[in-house]
Coordinates of C-alpha atoms in Angstrom, one line a residue:
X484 CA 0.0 0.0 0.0
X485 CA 3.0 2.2 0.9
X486 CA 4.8 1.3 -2.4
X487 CA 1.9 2.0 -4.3
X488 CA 1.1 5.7 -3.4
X489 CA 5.2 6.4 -4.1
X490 CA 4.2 5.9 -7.5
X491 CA 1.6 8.6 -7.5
X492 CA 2.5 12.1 -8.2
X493 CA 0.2 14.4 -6.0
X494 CA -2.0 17.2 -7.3
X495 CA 0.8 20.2 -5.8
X496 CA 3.4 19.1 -8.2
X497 CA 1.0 18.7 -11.4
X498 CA 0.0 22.6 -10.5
X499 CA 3.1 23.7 -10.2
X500 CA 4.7 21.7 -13.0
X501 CA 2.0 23.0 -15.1
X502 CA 2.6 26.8 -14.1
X503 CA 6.9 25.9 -15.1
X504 CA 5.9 24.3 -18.4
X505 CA 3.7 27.6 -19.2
X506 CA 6.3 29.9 -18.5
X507 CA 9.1 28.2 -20.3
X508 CA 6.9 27.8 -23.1
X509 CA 6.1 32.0 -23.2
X510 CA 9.7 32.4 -22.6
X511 CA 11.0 30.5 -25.3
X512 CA 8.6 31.9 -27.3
X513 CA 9.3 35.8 -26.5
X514 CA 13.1 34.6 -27.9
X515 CA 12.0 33.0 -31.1
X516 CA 9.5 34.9 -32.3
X517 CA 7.7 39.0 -32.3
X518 CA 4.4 39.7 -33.4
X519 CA 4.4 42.3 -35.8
X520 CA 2.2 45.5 -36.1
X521 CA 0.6 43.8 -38.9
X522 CA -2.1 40.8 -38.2
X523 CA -1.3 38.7 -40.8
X524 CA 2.7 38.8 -40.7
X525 CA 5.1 36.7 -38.5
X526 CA 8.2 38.2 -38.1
X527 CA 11.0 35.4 -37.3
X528 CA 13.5 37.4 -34.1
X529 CA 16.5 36.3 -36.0
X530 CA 15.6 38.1 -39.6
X531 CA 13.9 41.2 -38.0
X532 CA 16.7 43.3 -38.4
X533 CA 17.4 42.5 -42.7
X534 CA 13.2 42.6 -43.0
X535 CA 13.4 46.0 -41.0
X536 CA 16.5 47.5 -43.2
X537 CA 14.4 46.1 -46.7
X538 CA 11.5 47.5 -45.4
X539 CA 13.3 50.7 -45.1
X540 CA 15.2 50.8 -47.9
X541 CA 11.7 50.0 -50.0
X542 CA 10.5 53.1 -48.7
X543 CA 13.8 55.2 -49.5
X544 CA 13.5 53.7 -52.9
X545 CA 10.1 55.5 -53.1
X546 CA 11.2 58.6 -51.5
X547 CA 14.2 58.9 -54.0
X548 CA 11.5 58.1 -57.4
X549 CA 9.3 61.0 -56.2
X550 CA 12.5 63.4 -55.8
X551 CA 13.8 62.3 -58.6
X552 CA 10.4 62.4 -60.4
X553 CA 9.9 66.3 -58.9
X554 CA 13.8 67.3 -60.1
X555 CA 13.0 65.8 -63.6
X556 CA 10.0 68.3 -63.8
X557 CA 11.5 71.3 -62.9
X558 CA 14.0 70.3 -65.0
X559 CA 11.8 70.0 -68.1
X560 CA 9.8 73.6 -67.3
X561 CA 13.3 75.1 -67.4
X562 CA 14.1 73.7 -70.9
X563 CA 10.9 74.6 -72.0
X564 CA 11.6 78.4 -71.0
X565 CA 15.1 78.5 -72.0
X566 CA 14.0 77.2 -75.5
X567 CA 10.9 79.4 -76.0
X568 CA 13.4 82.4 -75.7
X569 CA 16.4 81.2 -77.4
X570 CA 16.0 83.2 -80.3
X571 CA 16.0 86.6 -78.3
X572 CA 18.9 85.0 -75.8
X573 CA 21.1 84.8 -79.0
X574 CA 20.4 88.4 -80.3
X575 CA 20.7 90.4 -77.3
X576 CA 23.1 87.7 -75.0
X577 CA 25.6 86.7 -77.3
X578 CA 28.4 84.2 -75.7
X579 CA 30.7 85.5 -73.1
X580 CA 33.2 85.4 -76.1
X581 CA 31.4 87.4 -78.3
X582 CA 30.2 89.6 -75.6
X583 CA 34.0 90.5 -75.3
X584 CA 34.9 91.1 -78.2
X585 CA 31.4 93.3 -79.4
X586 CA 30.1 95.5 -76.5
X587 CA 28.6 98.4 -76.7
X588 CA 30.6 101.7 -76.4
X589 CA 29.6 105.0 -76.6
X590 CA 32.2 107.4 -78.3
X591 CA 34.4 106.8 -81.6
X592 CA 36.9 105.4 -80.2
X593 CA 39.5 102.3 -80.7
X594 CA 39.3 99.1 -78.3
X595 CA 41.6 96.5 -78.2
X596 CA 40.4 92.7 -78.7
X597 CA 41.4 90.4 -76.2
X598 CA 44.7 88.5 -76.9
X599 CA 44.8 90.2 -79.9
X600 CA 47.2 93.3 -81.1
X601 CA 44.3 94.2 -84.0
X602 CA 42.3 97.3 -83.0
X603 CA 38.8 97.5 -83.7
X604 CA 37.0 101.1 -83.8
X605 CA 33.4 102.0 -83.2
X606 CA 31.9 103.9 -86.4
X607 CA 28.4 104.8 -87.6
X608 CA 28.2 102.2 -90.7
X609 CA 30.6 100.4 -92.3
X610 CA 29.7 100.1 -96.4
X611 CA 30.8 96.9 -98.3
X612 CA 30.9 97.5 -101.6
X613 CA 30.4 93.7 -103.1
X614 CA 32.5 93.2 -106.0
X615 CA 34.1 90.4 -108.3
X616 CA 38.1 89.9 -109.7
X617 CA 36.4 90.7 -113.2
X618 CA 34.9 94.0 -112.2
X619 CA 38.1 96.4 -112.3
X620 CA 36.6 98.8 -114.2
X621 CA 33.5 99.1 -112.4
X622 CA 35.4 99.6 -108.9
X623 CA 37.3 102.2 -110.6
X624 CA 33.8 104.2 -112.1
X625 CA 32.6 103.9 -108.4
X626 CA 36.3 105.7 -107.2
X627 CA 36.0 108.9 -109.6
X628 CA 32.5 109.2 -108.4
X629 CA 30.4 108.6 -105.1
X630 CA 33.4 106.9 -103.2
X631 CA 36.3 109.3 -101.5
X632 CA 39.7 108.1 -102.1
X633 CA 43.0 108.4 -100.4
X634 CA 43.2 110.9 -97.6
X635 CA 40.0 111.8 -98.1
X636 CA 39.0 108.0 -96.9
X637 CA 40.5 108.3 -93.8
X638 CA 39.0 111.5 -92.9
X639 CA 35.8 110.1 -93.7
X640 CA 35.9 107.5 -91.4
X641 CA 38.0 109.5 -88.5
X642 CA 35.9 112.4 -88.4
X643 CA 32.2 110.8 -89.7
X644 CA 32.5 107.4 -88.8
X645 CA 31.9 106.3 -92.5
X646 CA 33.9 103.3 -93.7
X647 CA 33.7 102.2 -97.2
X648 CA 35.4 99.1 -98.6
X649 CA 35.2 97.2 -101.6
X650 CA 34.2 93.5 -100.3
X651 CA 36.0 90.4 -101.8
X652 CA 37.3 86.9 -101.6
X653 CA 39.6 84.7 -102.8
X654 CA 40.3 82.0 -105.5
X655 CA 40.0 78.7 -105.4
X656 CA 43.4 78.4 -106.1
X657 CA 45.7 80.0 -103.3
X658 CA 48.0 83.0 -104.0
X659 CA 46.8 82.8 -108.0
X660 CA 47.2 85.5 -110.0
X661 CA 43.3 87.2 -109.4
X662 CA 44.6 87.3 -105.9
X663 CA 47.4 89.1 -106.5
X664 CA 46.0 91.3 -108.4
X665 CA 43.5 92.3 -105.9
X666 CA 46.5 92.7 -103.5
X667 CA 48.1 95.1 -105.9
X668 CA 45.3 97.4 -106.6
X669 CA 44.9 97.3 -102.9
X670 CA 48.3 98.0 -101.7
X671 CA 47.6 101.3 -104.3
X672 CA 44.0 102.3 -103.2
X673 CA 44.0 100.6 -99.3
X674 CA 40.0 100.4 -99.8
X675 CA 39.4 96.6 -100.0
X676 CA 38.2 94.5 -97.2
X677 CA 39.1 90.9 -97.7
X678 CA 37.2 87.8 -97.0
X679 CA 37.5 84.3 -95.8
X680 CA 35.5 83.1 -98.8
X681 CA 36.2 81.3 -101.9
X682 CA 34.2 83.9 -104.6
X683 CA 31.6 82.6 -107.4
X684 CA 28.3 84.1 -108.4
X685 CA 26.1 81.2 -106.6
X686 CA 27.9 82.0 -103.7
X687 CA 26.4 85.2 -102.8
X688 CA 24.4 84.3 -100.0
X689 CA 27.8 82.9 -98.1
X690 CA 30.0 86.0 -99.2
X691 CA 27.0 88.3 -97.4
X692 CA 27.6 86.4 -94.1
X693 CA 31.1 86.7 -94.7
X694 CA 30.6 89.9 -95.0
X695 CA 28.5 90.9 -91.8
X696 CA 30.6 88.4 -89.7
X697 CA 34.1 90.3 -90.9
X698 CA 32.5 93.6 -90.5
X699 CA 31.6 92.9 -87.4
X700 CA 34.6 91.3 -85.8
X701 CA 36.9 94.6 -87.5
X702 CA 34.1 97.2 -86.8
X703 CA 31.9 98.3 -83.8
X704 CA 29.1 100.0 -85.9
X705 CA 25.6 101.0 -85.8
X706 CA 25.0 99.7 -89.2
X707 CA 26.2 97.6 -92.1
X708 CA 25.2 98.3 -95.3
X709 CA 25.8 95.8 -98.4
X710 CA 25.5 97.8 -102.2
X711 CA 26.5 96.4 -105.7
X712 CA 29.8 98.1 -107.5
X713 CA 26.9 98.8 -110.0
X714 CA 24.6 101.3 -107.8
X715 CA 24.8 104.9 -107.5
X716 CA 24.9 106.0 -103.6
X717 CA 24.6 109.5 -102.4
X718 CA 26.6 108.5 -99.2
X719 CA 26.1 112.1 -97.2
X720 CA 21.8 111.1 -97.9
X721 CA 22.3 107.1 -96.7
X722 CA 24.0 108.0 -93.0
X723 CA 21.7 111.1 -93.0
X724 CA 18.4 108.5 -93.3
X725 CA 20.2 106.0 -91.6
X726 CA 20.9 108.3 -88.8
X727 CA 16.8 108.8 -88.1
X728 CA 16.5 104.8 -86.9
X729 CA 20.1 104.8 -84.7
X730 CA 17.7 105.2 -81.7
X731 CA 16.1 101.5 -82.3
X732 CA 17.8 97.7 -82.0
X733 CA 16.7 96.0 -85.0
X734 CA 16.6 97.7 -87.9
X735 CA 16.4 96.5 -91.6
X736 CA 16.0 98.6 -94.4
X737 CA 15.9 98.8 -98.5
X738 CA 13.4 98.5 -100.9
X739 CA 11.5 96.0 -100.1
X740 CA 9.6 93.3 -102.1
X741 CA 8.5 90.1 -103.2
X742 CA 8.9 88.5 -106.5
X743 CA 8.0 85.1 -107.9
X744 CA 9.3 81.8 -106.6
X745 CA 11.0 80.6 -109.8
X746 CA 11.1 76.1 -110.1
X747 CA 11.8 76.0 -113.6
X748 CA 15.5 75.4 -114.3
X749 CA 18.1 77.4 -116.7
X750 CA 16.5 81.2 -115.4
X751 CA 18.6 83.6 -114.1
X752 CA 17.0 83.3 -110.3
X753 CA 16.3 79.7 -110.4
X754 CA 15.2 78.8 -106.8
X755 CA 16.0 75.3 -106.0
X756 CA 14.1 74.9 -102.8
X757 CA 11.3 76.1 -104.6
X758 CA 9.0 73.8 -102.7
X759 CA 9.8 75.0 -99.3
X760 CA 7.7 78.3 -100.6
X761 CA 4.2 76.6 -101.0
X762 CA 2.6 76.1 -103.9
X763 CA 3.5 76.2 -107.7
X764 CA 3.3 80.3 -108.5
X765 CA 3.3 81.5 -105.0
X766 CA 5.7 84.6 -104.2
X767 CA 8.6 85.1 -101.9
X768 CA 7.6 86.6 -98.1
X769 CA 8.9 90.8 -97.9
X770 CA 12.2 91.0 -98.0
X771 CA 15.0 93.8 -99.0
X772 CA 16.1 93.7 -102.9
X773 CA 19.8 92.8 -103.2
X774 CA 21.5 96.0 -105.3
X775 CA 21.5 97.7 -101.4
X776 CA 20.5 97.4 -97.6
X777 CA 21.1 97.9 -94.5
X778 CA 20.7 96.6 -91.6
X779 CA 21.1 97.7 -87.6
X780 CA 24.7 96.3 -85.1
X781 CA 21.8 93.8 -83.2
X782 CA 21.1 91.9 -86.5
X783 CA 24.9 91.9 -87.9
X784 CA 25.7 90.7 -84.6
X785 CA 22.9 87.6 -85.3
X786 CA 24.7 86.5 -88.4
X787 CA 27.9 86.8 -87.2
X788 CA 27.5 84.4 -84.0
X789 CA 25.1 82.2 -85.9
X790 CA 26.4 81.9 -89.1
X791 CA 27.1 78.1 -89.2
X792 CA 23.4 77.3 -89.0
X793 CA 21.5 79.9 -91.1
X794 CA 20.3 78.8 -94.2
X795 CA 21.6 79.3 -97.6
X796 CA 19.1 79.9 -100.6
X797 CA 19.6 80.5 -104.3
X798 CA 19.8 84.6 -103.9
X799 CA 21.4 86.2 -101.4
X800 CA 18.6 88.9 -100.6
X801 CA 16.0 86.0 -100.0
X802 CA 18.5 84.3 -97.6
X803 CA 19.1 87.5 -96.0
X804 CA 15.3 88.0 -96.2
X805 CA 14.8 84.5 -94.2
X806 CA 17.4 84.9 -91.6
X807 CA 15.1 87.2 -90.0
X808 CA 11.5 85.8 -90.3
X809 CA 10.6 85.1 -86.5
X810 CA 13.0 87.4 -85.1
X811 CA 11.7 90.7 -84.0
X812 CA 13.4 93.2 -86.6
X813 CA 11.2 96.4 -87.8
X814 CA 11.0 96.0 -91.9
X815 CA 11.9 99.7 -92.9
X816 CA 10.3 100.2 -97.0
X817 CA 12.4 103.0 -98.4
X818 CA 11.9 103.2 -102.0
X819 CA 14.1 106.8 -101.8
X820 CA 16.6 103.4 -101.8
X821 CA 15.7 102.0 -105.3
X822 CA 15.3 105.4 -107.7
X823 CA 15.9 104.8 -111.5
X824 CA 18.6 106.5 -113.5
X825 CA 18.0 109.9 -115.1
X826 CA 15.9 111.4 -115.6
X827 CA 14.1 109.6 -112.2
X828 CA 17.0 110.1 -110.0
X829 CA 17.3 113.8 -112.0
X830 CA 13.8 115.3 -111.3
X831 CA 14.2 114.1 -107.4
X832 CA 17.5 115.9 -107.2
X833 CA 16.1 119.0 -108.7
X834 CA 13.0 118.7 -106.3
X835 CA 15.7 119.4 -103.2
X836 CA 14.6 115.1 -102.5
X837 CA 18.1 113.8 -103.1
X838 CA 18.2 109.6 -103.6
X839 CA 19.7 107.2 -101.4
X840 CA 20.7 104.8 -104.1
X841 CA 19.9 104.8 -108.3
X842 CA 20.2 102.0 -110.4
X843 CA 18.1 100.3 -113.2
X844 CA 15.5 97.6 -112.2
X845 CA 15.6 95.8 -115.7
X846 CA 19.4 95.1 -115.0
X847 CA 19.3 94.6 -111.4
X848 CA 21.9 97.6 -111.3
X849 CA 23.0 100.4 -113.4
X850 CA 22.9 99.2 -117.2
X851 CA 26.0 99.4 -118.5
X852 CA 27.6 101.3 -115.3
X853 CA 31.1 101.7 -116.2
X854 CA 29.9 103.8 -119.1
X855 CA 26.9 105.5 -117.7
X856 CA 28.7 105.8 -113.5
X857 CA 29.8 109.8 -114.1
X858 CA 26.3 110.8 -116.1
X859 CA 24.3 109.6 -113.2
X860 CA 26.7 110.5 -110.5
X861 CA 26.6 114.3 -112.0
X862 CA 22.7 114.2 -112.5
X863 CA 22.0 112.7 -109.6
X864 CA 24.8 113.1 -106.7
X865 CA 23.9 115.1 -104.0
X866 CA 25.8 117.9 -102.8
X867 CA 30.0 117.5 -101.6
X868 CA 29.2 119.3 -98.7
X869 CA 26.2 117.0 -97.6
X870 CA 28.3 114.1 -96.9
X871 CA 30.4 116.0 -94.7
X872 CA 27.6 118.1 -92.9
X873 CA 25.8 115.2 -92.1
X874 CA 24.5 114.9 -88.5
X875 CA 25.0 111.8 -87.4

């Protein structure tokens, strides 16, 4: 009976190894696992930290898409301004380069390029006469008429601010023999301003921004004027109605018009790209004829710095003509710019309403001007004194 109850465990030590087993139990349980925040999760103790840091790190990721998301839009509003002004940017904010080297100064006086021992002088307008190596004896009509020579060239441009230069190029072929001569009547008149630009007659359009871009870089003036060596030009009358539009930034003036877009091949102003013009037998847009213009330093400074990229079409005054659609340049009509020859030119001189320019529109310049240069000059030149009482 004795033996027997030994083997009986009594009801105290089932309680209490109840309560043990239960509290072992919670406390292994508190060391293997946490309950998460979350109902439906089970968070393992030994992975909490790596879930913790991935959970973070997911929510860094989506921090970082949404600032990289917001920099990406104010990113693309700033292109979309910058871009939507780019045109005025280049006009009146030229490069720091260019800025250097074509500021605006406010007396005639000489400024030194950077790094460079050439001197560049401010002046009214600079006048570039365009010429060819064949055209000698029209350069020479234009000298013993409208255009001072020697001494009288230099006081022109050191007291009035008037520079006039015969514009030219060069061969194909270096140092030939057109070159050289070129350099020789130069080195006896000193009124040529050469370019870096091989010369041919479907190469007008380049030789004009040759031209502005040269004038430019040598010149700070308030305007640059292109003629033919085959026009008339009262010079005294052009800076004295030149002198009426200093007070404004873009300025383009001539006779302005707007001929026929020629497709048909073997004509004298076949236009290639007739197709970017519209339809068969539509016109060109307003734009100044080629025999003389001029235009203000804003828009000389346009071609110059962006003369890689602007356009080239069959005739120079259309590609001049296009170079300035969108920009915002005042179109100046001034048909005192585009008188005939006598008796035309004659009568307006008589009337005290003395011409800008006189030429011939049937051959797109005087007709036969190496001839006819001294008639029309002493019919229709304005007075000696007016070109040096000009107020300008």
């Amino acid at each position: 009976m004795k033996n027997r109850n030994r083997g009986k465990v009594s009801l105290e030590w089932i309680v209490i190894l109840c309560i043990f087993s239960f509290a072992l139990g919670t406390f292994l349980s508190n060391r293997i696992w946490v309950v998460p925040e979350s109902e439906d999760q089970i968070m393992p103790i030994g992975r909490r930290p790596e879930i913790l840091a991935a959970n973070s790190g997911d929510c860094a990721t989506e921090k970082d898409k949404e600032e990289l998301i917001g920099e990406f839009s104010k990113a693309h509003e700033a292109i979309e301004s910058l871009d939507s002004s780019i045109a005025k940017l280049r006009m009146e904010l030229p490069s720091t380069e260019n800025s250097r080297k074509i500021g605006k100064f406010e007396n005639f006086s000489t400024i030194l390029h950077p790094g460079s021992n050439e001197t560049r002088k401010k002046t009214f307008m600079v006048i570039g006469i365009n010429t060819a190596f064949s055209s000698r004896k029209r350069r020479d009509s234009i000298r013993e008429t409208w255009m001072p020579q020697g001494k009288s060239l230099l006081q022109l441009e050191e007291e009035k601010g008037i520079v006039v230069r015969f514009m030219i190029g060069h061969s194909a072929t270096s140092n030939s023999i057109l070159d050289r001569a070129i350099d020789s009547e130069d080195s006896q008149h000193k009124d040529f301003l050469r370019l870096e630009h091989i010369e041919g007659y479907h190469e007008l359009s380049a030789k004009t921004k040759a031209f502005f871009s040269t004038a430019v870089e040598k010149w700070d003036a308030e305007f640059y004027i292109k003629v033919d060596d085959d026009v008339h030009v009262n010079l005294g009358t052009l800076a004295a109605t030149l002198a009426r539009y200093r007070s404004k930034p873009r300025i383009y003036i001539g006779c302005m018009k707007s001929g026929p877009v020629l497709p048909l091949k073997n004509v004298k102003y076949h236009e290639p790209e007739y197709w970017k013009f519209g339809e068969e037998g539509n016109k060109y847009f307003r734009h100044a004829s080629g025999q003389i213009y001029a235009i203000s330093k804003d828009l000389a400074k346009y071609i110059s710095i962006n003369q890689p990229i602007l356009h080239k079409f069959a005739n120079e005054d259309v590609s001049l003509g296009a170079w300035f659609i969108g920009l915002e340049v005042e179109h100046i009509d001034d048909r005192n710019m585009c008188c005939g020859t006598p008796p035309q030119c004659e009568w307006k001189a008589q009337a005290g309403n003395v011409c800008v320019a006189s030429f011939d529109w049937t051959c797109s310049g005087i007709c036969k001007s190496v001839e006819r240069m001294k008639d029309v000059h002493a019919k229709c030149g304005e007075d000696a004194a007016t070109l040096w009482n000009a107020l300008i």
